[in-house]
mmCIF file of C-alpha atoms in Angstrom:
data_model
loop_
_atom_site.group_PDB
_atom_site.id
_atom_site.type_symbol
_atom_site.label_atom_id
_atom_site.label_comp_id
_atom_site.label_asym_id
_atom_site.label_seq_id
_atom_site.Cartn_x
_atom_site.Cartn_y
_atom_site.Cartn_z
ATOM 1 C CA UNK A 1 -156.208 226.635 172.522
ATOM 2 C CA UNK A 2 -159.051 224.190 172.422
ATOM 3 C CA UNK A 3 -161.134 225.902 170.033
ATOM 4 C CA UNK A 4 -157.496 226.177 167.648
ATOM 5 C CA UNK A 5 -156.830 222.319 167.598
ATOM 6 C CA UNK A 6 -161.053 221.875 168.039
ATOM 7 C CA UNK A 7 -160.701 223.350 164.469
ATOM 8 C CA UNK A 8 -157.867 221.403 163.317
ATOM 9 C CA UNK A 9 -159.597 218.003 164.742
ATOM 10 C CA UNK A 10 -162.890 218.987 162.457
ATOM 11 C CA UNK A 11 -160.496 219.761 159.367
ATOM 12 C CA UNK A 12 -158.782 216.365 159.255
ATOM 13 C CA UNK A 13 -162.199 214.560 159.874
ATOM 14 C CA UNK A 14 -163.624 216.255 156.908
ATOM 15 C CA UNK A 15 -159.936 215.078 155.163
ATOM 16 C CA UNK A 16 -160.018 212.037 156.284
ATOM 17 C CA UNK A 17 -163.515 211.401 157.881
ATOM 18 C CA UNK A 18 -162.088 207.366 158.806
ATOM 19 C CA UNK A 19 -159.923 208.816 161.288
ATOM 20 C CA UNK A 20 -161.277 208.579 164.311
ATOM 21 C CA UNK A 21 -158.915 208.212 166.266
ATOM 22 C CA UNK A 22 -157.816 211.413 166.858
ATOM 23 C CA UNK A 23 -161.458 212.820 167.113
ATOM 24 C CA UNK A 24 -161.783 210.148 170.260
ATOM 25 C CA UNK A 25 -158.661 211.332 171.930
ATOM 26 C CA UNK A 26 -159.460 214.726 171.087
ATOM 27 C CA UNK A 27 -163.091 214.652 172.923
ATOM 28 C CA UNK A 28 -161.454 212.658 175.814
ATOM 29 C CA UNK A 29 -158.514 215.545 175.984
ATOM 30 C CA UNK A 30 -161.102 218.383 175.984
ATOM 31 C CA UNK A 31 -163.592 216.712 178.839
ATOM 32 C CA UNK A 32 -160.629 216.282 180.923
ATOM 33 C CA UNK A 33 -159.180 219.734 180.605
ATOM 34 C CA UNK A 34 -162.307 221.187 181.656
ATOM 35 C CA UNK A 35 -162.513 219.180 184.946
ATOM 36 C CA UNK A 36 -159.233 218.924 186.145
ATOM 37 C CA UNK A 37 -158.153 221.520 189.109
ATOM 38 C CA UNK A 38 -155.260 224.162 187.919
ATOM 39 C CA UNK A 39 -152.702 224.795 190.184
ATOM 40 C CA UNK A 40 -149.838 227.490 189.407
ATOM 41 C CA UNK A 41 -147.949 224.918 188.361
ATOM 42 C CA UNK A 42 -150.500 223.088 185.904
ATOM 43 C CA UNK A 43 -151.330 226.699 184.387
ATOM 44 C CA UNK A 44 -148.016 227.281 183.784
ATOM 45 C CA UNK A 45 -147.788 223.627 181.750
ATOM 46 C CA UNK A 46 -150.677 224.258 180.000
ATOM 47 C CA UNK A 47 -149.354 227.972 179.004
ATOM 48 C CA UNK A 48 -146.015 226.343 177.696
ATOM 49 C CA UNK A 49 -147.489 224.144 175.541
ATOM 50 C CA UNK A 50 -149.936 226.901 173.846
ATOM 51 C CA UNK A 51 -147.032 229.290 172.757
ATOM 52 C CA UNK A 52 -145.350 225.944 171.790
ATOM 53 C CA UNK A 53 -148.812 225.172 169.533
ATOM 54 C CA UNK A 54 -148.806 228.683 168.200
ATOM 55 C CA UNK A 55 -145.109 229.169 167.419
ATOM 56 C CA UNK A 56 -144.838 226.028 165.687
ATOM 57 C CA UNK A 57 -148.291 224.725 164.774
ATOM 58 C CA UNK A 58 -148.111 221.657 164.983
ATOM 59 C CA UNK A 59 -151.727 220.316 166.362
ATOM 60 C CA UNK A 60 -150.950 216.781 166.231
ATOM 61 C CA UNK A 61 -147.851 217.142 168.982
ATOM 62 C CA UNK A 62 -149.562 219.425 171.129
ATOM 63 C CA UNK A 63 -152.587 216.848 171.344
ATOM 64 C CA UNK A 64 -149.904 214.213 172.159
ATOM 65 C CA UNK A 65 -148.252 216.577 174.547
ATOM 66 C CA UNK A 66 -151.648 217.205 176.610
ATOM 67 C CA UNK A 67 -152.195 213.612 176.761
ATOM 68 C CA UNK A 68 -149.383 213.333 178.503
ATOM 69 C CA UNK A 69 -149.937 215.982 180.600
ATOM 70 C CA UNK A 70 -153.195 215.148 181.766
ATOM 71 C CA UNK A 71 -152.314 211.104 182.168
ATOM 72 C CA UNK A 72 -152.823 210.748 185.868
ATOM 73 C CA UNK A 73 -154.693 213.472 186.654
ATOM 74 C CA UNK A 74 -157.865 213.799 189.124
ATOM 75 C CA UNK A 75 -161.093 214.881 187.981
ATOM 76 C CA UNK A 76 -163.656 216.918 189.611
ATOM 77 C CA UNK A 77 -166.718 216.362 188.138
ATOM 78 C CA UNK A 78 -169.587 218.865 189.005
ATOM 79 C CA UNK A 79 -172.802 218.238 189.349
ATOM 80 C CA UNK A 80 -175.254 220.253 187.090
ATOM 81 C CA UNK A 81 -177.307 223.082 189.279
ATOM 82 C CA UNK A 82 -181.355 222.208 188.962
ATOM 83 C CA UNK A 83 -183.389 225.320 187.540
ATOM 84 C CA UNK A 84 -184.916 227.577 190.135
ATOM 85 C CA UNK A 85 -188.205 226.749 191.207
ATOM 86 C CA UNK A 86 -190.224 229.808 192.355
ATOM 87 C CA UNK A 87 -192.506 227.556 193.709
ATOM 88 C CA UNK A 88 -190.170 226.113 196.409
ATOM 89 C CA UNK A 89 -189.403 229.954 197.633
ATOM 90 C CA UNK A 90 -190.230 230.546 201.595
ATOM 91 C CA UNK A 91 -190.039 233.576 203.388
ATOM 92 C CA UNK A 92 -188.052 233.066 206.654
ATOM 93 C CA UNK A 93 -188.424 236.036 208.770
ATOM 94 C CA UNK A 94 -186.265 235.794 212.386
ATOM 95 C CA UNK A 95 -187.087 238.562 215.626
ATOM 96 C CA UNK A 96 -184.639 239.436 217.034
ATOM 97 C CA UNK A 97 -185.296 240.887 220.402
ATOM 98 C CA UNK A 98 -182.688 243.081 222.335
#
């Protein structure tokens, strides 16, 4: 679904490249749908308003729609993973004696 209305977002920019309105909300949409936590219940939302995009294409509405949907919403925001380090490595050896 985001890579759909990612498409449709680039093909009105290049229509009407003043626009950018909809490329703002768009970015802001797309950052928060990757962070948010799903639930069952969210899933299922998000699910609903795909088959709605696909059955009656409308790109413009379903951006609208996830606004809404995501309007309140908490964030998790991860923190990126630093590159391993081989020189940081320790060998840890532990006797165990019985």
């Amino acid at each position: 679904m985001l890579k759909f209305i990612g498409v449709k977002v680039d093909d009105h920019m290049t229509e009407y490249p003043g626009d950018s309105k909809v490329e703002d909300g768009w970015e802001k949409i797309k950052q928060t749908l990757q962070n948010i936590p799903y639930t069952k219940k969210r899933l299922s939302s998000v699910r609903r308003i795909w088959g709605k995009l696909r059955r009656d294409k409308q790109w413009k509405e379903a951006i609208t729609v996830l606004d809404e949907f995501i309007s309140g919403k908490h964030e998790i925001i991860s923190k990126e993973i630093a590159p391993f380090d081989k020189k940081k490595l320790k060998l840890i050896v532990v006797d165990l004696v019985s």
